[in-house]
Short mmCIF file of C-alpha atoms in Angstrom, two decimals:
data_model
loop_
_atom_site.label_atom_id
_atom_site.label_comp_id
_atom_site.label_asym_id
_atom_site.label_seq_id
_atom_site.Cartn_x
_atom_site.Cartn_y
_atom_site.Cartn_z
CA UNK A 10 -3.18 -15.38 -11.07
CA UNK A 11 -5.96 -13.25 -9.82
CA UNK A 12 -8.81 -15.74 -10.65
CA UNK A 13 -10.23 -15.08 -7.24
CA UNK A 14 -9.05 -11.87 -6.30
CA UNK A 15 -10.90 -10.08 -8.91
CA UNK A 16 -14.13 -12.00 -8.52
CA UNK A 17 -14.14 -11.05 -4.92
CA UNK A 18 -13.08 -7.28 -5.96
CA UNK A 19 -16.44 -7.46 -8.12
CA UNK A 20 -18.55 -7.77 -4.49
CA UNK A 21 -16.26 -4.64 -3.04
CA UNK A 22 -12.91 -6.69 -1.72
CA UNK A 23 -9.73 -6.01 -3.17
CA UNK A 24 -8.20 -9.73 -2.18
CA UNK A 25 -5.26 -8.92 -1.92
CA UNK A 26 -4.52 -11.54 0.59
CA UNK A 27 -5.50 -14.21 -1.08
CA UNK A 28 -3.49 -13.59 -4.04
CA UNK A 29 -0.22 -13.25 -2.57
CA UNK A 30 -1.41 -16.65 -0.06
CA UNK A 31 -2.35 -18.69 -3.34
CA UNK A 32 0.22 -17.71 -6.41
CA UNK A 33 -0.76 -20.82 -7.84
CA UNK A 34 -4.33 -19.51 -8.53
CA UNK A 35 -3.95 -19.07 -12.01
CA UNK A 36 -5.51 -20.81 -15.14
CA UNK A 37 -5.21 -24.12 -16.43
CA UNK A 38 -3.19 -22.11 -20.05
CA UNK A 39 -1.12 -20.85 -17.59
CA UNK A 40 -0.15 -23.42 -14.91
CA UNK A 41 -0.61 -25.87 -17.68
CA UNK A 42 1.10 -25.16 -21.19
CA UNK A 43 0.51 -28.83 -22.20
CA UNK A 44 -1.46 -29.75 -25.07
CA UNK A 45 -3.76 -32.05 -22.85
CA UNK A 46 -4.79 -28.95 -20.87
CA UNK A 47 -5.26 -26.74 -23.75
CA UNK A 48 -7.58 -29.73 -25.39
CA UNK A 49 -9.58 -29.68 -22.33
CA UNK A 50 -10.12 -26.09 -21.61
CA UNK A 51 -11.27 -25.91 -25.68
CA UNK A 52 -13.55 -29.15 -24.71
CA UNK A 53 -15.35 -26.84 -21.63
CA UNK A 54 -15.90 -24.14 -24.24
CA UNK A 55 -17.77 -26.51 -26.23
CA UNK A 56 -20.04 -27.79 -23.65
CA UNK A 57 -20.93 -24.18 -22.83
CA UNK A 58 -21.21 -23.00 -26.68
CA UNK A 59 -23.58 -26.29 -27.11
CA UNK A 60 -25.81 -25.24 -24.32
CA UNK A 61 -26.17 -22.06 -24.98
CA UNK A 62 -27.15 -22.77 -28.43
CA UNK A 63 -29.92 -25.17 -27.36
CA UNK A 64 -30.96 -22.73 -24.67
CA UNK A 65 -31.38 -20.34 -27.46
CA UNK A 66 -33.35 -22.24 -29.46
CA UNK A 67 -31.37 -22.45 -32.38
CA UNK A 68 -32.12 -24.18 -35.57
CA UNK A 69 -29.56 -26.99 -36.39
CA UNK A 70 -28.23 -24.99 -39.12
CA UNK A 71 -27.68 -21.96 -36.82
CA UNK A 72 -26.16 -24.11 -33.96
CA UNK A 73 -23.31 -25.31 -36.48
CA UNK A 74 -22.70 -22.02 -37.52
CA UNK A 75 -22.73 -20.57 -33.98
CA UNK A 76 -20.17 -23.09 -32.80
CA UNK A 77 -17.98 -23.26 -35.59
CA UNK A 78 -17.67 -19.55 -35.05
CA UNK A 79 -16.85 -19.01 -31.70
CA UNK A 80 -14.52 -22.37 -31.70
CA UNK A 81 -12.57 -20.61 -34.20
CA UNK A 82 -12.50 -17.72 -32.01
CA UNK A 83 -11.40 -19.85 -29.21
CA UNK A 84 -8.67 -21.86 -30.95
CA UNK A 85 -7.12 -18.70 -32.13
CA UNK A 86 -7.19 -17.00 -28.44
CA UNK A 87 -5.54 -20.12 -27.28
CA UNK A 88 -2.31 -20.08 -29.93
CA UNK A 89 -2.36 -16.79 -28.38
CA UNK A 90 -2.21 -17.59 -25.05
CA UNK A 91 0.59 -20.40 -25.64
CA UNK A 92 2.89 -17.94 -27.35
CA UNK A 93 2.34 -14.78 -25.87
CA UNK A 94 0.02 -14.78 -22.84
CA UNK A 95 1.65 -17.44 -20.85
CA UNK A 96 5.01 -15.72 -20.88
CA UNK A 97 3.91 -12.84 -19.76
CA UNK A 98 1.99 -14.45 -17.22
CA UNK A 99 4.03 -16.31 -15.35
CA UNK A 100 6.66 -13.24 -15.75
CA UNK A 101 3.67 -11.81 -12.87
CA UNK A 102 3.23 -14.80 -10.79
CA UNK A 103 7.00 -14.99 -9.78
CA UNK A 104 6.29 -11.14 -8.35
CA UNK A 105 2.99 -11.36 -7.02
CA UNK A 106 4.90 -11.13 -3.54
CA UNK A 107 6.65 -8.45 -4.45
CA UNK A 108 4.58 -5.85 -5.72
CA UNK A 109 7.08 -3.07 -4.95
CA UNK A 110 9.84 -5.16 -7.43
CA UNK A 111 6.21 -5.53 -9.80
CA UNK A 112 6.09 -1.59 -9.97
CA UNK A 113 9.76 -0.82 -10.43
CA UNK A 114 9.94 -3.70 -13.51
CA UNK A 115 6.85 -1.83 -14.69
CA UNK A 116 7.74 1.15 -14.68
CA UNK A 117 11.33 0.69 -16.64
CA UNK A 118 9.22 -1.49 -19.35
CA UNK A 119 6.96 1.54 -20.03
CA UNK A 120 10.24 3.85 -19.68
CA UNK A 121 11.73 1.62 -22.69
CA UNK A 122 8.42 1.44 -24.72
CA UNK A 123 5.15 3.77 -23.79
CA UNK A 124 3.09 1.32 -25.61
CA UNK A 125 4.49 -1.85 -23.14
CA UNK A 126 1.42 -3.04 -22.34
CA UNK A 127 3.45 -5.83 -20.37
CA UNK A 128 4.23 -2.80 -18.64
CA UNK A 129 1.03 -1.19 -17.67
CA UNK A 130 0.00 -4.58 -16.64
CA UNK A 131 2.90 -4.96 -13.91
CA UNK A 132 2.01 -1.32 -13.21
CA UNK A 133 -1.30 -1.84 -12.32
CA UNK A 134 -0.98 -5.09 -10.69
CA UNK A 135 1.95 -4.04 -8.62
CA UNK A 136 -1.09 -0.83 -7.63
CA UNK A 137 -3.69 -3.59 -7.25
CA UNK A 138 -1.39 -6.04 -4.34
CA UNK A 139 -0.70 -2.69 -2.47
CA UNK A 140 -4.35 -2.01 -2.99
CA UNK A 141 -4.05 1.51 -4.92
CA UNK A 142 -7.31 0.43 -6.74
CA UNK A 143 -7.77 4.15 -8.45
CA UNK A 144 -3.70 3.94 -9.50
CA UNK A 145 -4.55 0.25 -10.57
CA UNK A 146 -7.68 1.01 -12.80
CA UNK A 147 -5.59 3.59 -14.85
CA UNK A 148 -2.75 1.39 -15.86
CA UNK A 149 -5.24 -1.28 -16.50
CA UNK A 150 -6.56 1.62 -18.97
CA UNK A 151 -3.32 2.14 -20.24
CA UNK A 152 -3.40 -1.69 -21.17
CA UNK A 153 -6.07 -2.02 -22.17
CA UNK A 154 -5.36 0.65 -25.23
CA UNK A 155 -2.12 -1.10 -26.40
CA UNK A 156 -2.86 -4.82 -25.88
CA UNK A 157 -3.39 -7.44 -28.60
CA UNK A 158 -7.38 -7.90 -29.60
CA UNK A 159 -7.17 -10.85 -27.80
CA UNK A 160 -5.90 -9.53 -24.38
CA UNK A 161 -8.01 -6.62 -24.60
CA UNK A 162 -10.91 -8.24 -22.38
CA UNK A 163 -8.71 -10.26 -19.40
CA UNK A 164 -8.40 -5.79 -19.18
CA UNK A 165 -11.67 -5.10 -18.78
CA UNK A 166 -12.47 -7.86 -16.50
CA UNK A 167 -9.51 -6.19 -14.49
CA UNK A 168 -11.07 -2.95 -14.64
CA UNK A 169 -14.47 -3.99 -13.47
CA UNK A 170 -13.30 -5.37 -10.92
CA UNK A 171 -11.78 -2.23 -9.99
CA UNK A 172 -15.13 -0.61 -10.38
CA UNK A 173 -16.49 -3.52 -8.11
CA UNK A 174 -13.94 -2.20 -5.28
CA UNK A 175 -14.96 1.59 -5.95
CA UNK A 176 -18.91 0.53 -5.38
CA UNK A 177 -19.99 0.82 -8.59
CA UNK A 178 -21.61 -2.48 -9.50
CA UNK A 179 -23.61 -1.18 -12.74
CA UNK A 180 -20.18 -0.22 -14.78
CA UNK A 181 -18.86 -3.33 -13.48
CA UNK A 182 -21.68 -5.85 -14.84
CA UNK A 183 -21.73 -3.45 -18.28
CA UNK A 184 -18.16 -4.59 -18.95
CA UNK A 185 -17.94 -7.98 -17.56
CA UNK A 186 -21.65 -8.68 -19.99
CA UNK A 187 -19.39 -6.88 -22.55
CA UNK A 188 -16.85 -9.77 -22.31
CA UNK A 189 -19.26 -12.73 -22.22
CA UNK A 190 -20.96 -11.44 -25.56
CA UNK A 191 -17.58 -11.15 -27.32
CA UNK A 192 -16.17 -14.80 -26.20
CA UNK A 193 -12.77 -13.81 -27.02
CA UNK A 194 -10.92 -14.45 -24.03
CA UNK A 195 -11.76 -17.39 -22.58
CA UNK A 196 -10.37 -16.71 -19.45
CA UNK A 197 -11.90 -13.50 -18.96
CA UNK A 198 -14.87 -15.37 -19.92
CA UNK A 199 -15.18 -17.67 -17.38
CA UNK A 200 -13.69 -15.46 -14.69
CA UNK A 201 -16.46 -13.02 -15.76
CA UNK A 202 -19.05 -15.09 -15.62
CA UNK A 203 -18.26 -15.70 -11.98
CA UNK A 204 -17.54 -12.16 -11.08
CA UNK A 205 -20.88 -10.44 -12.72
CA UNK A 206 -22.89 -13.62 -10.78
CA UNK A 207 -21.54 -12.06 -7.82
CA UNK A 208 -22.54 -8.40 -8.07
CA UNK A 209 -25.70 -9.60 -9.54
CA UNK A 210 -27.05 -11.50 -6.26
CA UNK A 211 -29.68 -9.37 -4.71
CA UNK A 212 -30.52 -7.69 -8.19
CA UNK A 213 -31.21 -10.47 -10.32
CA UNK A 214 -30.38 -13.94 -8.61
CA UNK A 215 -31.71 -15.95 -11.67
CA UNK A 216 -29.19 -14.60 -13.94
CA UNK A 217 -26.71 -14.72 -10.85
CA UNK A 218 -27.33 -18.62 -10.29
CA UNK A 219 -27.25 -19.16 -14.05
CA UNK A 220 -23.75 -17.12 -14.56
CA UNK A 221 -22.35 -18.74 -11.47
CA UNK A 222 -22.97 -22.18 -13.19
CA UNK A 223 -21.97 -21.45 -16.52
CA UNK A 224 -18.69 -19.67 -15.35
CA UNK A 225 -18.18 -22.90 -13.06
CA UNK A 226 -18.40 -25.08 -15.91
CA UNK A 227 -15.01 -23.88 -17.53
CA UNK A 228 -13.03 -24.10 -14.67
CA UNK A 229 -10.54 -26.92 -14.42
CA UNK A 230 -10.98 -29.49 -11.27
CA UNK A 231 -8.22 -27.51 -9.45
CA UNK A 232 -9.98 -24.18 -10.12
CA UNK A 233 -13.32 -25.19 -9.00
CA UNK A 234 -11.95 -26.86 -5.95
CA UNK A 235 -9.95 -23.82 -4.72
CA UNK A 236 -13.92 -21.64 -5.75
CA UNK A 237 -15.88 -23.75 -3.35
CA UNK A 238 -12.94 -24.25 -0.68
CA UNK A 239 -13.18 -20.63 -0.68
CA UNK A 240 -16.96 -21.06 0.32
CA UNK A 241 -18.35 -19.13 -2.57
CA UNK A 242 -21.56 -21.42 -2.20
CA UNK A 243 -22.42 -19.62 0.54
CA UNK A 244 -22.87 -16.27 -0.72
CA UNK A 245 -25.83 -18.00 -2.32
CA UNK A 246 -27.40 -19.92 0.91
CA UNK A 247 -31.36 -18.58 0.84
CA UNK A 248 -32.05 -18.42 -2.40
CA UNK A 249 -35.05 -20.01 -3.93
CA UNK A 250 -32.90 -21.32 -6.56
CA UNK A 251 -29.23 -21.18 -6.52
CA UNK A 252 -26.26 -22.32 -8.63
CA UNK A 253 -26.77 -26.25 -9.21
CA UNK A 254 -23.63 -27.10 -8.06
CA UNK A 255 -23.87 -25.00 -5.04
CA UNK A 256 -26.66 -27.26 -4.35
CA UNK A 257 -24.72 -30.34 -4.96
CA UNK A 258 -21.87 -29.13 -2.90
CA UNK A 259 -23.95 -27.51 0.50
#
């Protein structure tokens, strides 16, 4: 649900607007439980695992390796996304216009169990719509310490983009590289990639360009129509060399 909102947060907006004017802005494993949507979001992970490979020069030997590594990685964060991360999920969307309702649910589930980490999510959510970003970070915190392994990072990329919307772009790209070199969330992954492409324009727009396009690549249609609709393209309008599909979209 807050595919855009925290990408923007990483350039200093909290958007809060435009998650409570697009609730559908979510990701394909959660709008999309089916096993056609889950094949194709494990495809996009390929493609990018492939080319980074190549672009790193690896050996055939070290390429299989590589990417029957990190597929495992993503297969298992994907059972755990259809069992436990979509529920939860979609709990969120139905209250993302109702953050007050988000903070009271919160707060009983923590009540009931201090180490809810369903709970500190609602709670800092519910902080994040009403755009208490300070109040947000620390329950993102909170969840952060008593999530599953493979939640742990869609928490991060929350909390840098809370550090994106305090101006402070440095911890922000420390923790979204953080979750690009781990590839164990694949949504934070791709989200990240996005986000960190944004608070890097104007301090390294190579890497920027290149994150942007990577990030774009494991976004469903859907998602990458409601990115450019959004007229993220033009953040990047005067650079020497912007995202390719920037280019192909301008």
């Amino acid at each position: 649900f807050p595919l855009l909102a925290a990408a923007a947060a990483a350039t200093g907006d909290v958007a809060v607007g435009q998650v409570e004017n697009k609730p559908r802005a979510v990701s394909t494993t959660v709008d999309n439980a089916t096993d056609s949507a889950f094949s194709s979001d494990l495809k996009a992970a390929e493609d990018l695992l492939k080319g980074l490979s190549h672009e790193r020069k690896m050996t055939p030997k070290q390429s299989g390796e590589y990417m029957a590594r990190e597929m495992e990685k993503a297969r298992k964060f994907y059972d755990f996304a259809k069992t436990t991360l979509i529920p939860h999920s979609m709990s969120l969307v139905k209250k993302m216009k109702d953050p007050d309702g988000m903070l009271a649910e919160g707060k009983t589930m923590v009540e009931n169990d201090p180490a809810s980490w369903q709970g500190y999510d609602f709670l800092a959510s519910g902080n994040l719509l009403k755009q208490n970003v300070d109040a947000a970070r620390e329950n993102y915190e909170k969840a952060l310490a008593n999530a599953p392994d493979f939640q742990k990072d869609w928490y991060r990329y929350m909390l840098a983009a809370c550090y994106g919307a305090k101006k402070d772009p440095a911890k922000a790209i420390e923790l979204y590289e953080g979750i690009i070199a781990r590839n164990e969330n694949w949504i934070a992954v791709k989200n990240a990639y996005v986000a960190a492409s944004l608070t890097l324009l104007g301090k390294d727009d190579g890497k920027a360009a290149a994150y942007f396009d990577r990030g774009f690549s494991l976004y469903t249609p859907g998602e990458e129509g409601m990115l450019l609709k959004g007229g993220v393209g033009d953040k990047f309008r005067g650079l020497e060399k912007g995202p390719e599909v920037c280019g192909k979209t301008n």
